[in-house]
Short mmCIF file of C-alpha atoms and ligand atoms in Angstrom, two decimals:
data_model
loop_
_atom_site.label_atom_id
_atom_site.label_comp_id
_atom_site.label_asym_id
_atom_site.label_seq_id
_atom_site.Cartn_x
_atom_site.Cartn_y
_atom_site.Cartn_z
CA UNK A 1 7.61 19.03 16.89
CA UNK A 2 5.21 15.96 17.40
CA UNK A 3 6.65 12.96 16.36
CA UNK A 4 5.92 11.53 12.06
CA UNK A 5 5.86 8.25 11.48
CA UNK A 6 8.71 6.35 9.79
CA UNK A 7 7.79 6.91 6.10
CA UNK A 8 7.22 3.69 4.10
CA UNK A 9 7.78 2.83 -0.63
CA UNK A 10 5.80 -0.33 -1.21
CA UNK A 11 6.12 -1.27 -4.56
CA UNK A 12 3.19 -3.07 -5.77
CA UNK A 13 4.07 -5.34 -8.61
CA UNK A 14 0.60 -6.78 -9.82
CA UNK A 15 0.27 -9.32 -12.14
CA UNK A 16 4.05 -8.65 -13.19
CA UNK A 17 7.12 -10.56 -12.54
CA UNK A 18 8.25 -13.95 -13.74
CA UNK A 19 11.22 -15.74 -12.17
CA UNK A 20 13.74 -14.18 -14.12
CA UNK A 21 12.84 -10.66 -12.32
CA UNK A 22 14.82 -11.68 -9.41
CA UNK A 23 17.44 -9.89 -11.12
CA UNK A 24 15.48 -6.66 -10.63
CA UNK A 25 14.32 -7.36 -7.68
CA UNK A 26 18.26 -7.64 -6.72
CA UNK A 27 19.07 -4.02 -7.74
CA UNK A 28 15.68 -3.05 -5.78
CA UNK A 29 17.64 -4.57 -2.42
CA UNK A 30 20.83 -3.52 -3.59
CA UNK A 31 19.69 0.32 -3.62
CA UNK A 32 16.87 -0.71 -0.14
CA UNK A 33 20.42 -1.54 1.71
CA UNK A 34 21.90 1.90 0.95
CA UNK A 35 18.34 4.12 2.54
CA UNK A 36 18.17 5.29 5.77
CA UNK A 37 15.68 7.64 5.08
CA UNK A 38 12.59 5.22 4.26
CA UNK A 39 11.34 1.91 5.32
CA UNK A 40 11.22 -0.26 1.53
CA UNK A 41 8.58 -3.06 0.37
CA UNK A 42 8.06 -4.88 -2.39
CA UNK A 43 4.47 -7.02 -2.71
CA UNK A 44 5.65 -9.32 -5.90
CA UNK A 45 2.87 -11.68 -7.12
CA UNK A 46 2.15 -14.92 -5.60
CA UNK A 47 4.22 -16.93 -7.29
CA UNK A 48 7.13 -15.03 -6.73
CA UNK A 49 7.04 -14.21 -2.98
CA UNK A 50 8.87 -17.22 -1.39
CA UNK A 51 11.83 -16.76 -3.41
CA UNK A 52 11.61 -12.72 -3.16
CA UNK A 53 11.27 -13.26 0.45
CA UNK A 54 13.93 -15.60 1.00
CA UNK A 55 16.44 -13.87 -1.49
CA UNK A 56 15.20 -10.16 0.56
CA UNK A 57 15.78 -12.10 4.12
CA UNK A 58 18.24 -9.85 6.10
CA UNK A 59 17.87 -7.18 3.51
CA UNK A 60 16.08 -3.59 4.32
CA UNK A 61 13.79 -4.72 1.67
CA UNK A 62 10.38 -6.24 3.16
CA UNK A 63 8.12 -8.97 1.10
CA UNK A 64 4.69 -8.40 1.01
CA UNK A 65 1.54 -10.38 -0.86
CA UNK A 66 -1.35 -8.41 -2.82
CA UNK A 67 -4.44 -10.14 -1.61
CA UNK A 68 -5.59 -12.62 0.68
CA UNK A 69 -8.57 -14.69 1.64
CA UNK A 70 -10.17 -14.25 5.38
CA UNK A 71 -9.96 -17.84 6.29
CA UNK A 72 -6.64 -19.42 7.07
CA UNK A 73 -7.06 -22.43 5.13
CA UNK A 74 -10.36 -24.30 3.27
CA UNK A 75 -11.86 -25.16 0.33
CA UNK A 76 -10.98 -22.03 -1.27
CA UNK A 77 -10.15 -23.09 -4.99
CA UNK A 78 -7.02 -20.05 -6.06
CA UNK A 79 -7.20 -18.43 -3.04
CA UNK A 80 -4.26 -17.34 -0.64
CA UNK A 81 -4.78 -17.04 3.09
CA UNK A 82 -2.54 -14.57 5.08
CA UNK A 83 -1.25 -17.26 6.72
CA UNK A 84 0.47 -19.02 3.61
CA UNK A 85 1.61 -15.45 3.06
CA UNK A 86 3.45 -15.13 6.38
CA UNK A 87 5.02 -18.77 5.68
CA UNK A 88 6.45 -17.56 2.45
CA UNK A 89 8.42 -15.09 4.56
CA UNK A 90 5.89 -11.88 3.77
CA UNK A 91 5.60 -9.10 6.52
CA UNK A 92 2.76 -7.05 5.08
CA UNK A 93 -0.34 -8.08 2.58
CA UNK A 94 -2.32 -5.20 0.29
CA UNK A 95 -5.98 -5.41 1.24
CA UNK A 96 -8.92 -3.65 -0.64
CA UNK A 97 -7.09 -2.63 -3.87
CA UNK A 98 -9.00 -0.68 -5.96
CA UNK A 99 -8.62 -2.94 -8.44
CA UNK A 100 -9.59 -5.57 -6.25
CA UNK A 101 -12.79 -3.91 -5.39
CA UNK A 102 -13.60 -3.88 -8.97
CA UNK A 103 -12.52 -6.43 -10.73
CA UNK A 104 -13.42 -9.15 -7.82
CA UNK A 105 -16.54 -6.75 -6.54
CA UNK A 106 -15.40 -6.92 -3.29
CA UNK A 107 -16.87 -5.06 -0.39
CA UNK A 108 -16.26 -3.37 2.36
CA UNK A 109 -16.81 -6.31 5.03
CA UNK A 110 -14.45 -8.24 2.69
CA UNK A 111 -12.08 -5.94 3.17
CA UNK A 112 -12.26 -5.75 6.78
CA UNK A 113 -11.94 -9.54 6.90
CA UNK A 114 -9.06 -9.64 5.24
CA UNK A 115 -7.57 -6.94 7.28
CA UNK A 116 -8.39 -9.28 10.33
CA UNK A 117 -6.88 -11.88 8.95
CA UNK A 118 -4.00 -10.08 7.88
CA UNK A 119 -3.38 -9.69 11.92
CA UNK A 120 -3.98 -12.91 13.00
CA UNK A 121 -1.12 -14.13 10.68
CA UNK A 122 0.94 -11.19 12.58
CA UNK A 123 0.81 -9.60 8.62
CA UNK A 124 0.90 -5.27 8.32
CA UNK A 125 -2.59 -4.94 6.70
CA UNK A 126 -2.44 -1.87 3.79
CA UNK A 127 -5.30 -1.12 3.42
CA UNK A 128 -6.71 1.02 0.15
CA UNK A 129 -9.25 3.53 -0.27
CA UNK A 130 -9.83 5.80 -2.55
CA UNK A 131 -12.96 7.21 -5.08
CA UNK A 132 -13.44 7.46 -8.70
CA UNK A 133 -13.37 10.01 -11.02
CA UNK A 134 -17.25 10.19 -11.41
CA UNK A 135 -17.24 10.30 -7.12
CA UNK A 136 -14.59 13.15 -7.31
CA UNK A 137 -16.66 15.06 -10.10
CA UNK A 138 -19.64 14.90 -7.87
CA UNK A 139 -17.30 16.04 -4.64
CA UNK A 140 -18.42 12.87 -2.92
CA UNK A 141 -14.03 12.16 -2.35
CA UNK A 142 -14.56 12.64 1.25
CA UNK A 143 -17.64 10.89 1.54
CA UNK A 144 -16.72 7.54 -0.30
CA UNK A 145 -13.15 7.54 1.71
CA UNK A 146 -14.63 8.03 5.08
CA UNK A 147 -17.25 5.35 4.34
CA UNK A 148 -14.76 2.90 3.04
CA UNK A 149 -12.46 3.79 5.96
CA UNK A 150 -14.79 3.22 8.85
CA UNK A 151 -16.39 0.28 6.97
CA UNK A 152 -12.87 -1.53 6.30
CA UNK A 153 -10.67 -0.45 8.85
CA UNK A 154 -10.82 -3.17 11.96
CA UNK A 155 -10.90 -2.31 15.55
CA UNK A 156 -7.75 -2.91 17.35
CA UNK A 157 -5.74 -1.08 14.67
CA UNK A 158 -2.10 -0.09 15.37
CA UNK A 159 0.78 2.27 13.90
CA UNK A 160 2.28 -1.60 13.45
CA UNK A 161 0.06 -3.25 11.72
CA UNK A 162 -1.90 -0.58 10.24
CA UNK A 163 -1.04 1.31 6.89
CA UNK A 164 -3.36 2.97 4.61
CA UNK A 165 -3.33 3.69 1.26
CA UNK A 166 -5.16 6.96 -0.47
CA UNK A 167 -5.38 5.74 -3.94
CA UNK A 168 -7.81 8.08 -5.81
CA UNK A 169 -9.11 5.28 -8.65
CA UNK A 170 -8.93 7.52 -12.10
CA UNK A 171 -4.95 8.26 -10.69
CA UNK A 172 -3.72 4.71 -11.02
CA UNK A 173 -1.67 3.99 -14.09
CA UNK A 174 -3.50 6.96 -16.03
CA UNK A 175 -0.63 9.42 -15.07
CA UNK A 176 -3.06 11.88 -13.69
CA UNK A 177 -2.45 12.91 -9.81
CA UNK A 178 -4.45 15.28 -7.51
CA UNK A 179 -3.08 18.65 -6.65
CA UNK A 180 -1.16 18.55 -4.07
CA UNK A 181 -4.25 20.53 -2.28
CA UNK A 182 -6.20 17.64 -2.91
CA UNK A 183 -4.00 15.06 -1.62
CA UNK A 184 -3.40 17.06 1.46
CA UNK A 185 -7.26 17.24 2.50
CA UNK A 186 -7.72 13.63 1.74
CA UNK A 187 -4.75 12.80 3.73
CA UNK A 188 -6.23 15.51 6.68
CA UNK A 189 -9.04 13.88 6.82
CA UNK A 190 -7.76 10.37 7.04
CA UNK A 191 -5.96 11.59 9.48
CA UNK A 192 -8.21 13.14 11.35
CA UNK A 193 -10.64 10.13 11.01
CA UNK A 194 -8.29 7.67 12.31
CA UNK A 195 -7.86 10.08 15.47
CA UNK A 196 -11.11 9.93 16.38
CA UNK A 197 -10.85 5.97 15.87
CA UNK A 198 -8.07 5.34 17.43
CA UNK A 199 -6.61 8.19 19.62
CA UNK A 200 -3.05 9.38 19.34
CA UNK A 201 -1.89 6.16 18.37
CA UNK A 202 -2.92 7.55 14.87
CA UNK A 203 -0.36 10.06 14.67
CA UNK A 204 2.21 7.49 13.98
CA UNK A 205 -0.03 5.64 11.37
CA UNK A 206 1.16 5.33 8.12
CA UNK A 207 -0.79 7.17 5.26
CA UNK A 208 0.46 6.42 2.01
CA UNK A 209 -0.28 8.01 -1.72
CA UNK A 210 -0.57 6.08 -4.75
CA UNK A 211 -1.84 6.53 -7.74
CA UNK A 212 0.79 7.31 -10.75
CA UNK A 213 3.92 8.31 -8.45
CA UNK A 214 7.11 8.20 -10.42
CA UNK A 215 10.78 9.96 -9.78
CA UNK A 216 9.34 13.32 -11.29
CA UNK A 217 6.50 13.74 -9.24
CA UNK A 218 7.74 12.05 -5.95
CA UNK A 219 9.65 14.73 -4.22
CA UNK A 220 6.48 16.88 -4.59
CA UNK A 221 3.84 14.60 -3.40
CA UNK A 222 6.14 12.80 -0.83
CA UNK A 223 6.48 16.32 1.25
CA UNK A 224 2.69 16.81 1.34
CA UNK A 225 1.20 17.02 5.01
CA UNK A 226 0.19 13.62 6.39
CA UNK A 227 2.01 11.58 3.37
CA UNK A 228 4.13 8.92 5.04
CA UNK A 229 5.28 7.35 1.77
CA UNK A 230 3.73 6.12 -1.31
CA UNK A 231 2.03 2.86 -2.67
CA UNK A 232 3.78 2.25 -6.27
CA UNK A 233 2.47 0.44 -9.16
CA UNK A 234 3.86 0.64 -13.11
CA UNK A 235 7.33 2.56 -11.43
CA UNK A 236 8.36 0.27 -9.30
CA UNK A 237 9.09 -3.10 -11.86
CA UNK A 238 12.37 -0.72 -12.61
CA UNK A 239 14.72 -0.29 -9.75
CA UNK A 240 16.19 2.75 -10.87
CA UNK A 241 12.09 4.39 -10.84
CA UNK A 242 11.56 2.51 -7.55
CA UNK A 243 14.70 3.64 -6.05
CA UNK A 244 14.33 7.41 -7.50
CA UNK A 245 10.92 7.21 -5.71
CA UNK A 246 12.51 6.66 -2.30
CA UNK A 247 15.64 8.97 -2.68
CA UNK A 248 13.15 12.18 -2.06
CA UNK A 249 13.42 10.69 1.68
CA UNK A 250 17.48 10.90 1.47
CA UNK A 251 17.87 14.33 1.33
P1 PGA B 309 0.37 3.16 -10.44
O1 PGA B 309 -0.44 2.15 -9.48
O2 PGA B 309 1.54 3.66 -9.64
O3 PGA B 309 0.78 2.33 -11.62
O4 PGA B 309 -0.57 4.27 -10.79
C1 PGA B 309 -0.60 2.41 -8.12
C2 PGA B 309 -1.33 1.28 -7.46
O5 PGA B 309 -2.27 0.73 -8.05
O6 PGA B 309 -1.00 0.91 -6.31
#
């Protein structure tokens, strides 16, 4: 059987999280430090990854930031470069959320410059894609994810400091998924697309779902063809949700 990559449970934390959920983020590690199956990440707000990332340091658990800005440093009032990222002691940064791509109109050039600079601070870059429900209705899925994939996707990308994320937009925090039919074409043809980019180094690439995982769905979605692991929003503030995520990859 050809080799599967390593599967990874980043929990994506948002704009949630004050100080005082070091506490959670203790039961998170506490539970990381028993898995073999899975690798486990946890991309806290700003504020809160030094202390994440220095409490998580020899942990399982890995630290990673939501955003950052393509330059390294600058006149760049509230921005974040990957750089002061990887000095807080965070392995990985989310680039591209949809949320992002919304909210802060960013593009797909954006994207890929963030992804750049994600490497040049040694960061993982996870990168997100995914289309909306009016793009889905219209059967453009395919379409908008292969654009956004060969438009924000670098060159030079590796099973190391690659990961992408399939987040279909109208699944995040609604509690609506894809069929598992659906998520296993979408992940095909990332697949497949990445292939073609980047030769059988892709076969090791990451490809994770998100979009509404919790405990009850996980173990179905998780198993899906070219799923390496899942991008978590609303379920992973809760260790025992987070954790119950994971488990599928225990047993
Ligand atoms: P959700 O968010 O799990 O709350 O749907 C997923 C995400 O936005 O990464």
């Amino acid at each position: 059987m050809a080799p599967i990559p390593r599967p990874l449970v980043a929990g994506n934390w948002k704009m949630n999280g004050l100080r005082q959920s070091s506490a959670e983020l203790a039961r998170i590690m506490r539970g990381a430090d028993q898995m073999t199956g899975a690798d486990l990440m946890i991309c806290p707000p700003a504020t809160l990854l030094f202390p994440f990332a220095t409490a998580a340091r020899g942990s399982k658990l890995a630290i990673g930031g939501q955003d950052c800005h393509a330059q390294p440093s600058g006149a760049f009032t509230g921005d974040i470069s990957a750089e002061m990222l990887a000095d807080c002691g965070a392995s990985a940064v989310i680039v591209g959320h949809s949320e992002r791509r919304t909210s802060h109109h960013e593009s797909d050039a954006e994207v890929l410059a963030k992804a750049q600079a994600a490497w040049r601070a040694k960061l993982t870059a996870i990168i997100c894609l995914g289309e909306t429900k009016a793009e889905r209705q219209a059967a453009k899925t395919l379409d908008v994810v292969g654009h956004q994939l060969a438009g924000s996707v670098p060159d030079g990308a590796t099973a190391a400091n690659l990961v992408v994320a399939y987040e279909p937009v109208w699944a995040i925090g609604t509690g609506l998924t894809p069929t598992a039919a659906d998520i296993a074409e979408v992940h095909g043809f990332i697949r497949d697309a990445l292939v073609r980019r980047f030769g059988s180094e892709a076969a090791m690439m990451r490809v994770l779902y998100g979009g509404s995982v919790k405990p009850a769905n996980a173990a179905e979605i998780l198993v899906i063809a070219d799923v390496n692991g899942a991008l978590v929003g609303g379920a992973s503030l809760k260790a025992e949700e987070f954790l119950g995520i994971a488990q599928v990859y225990e047993q």
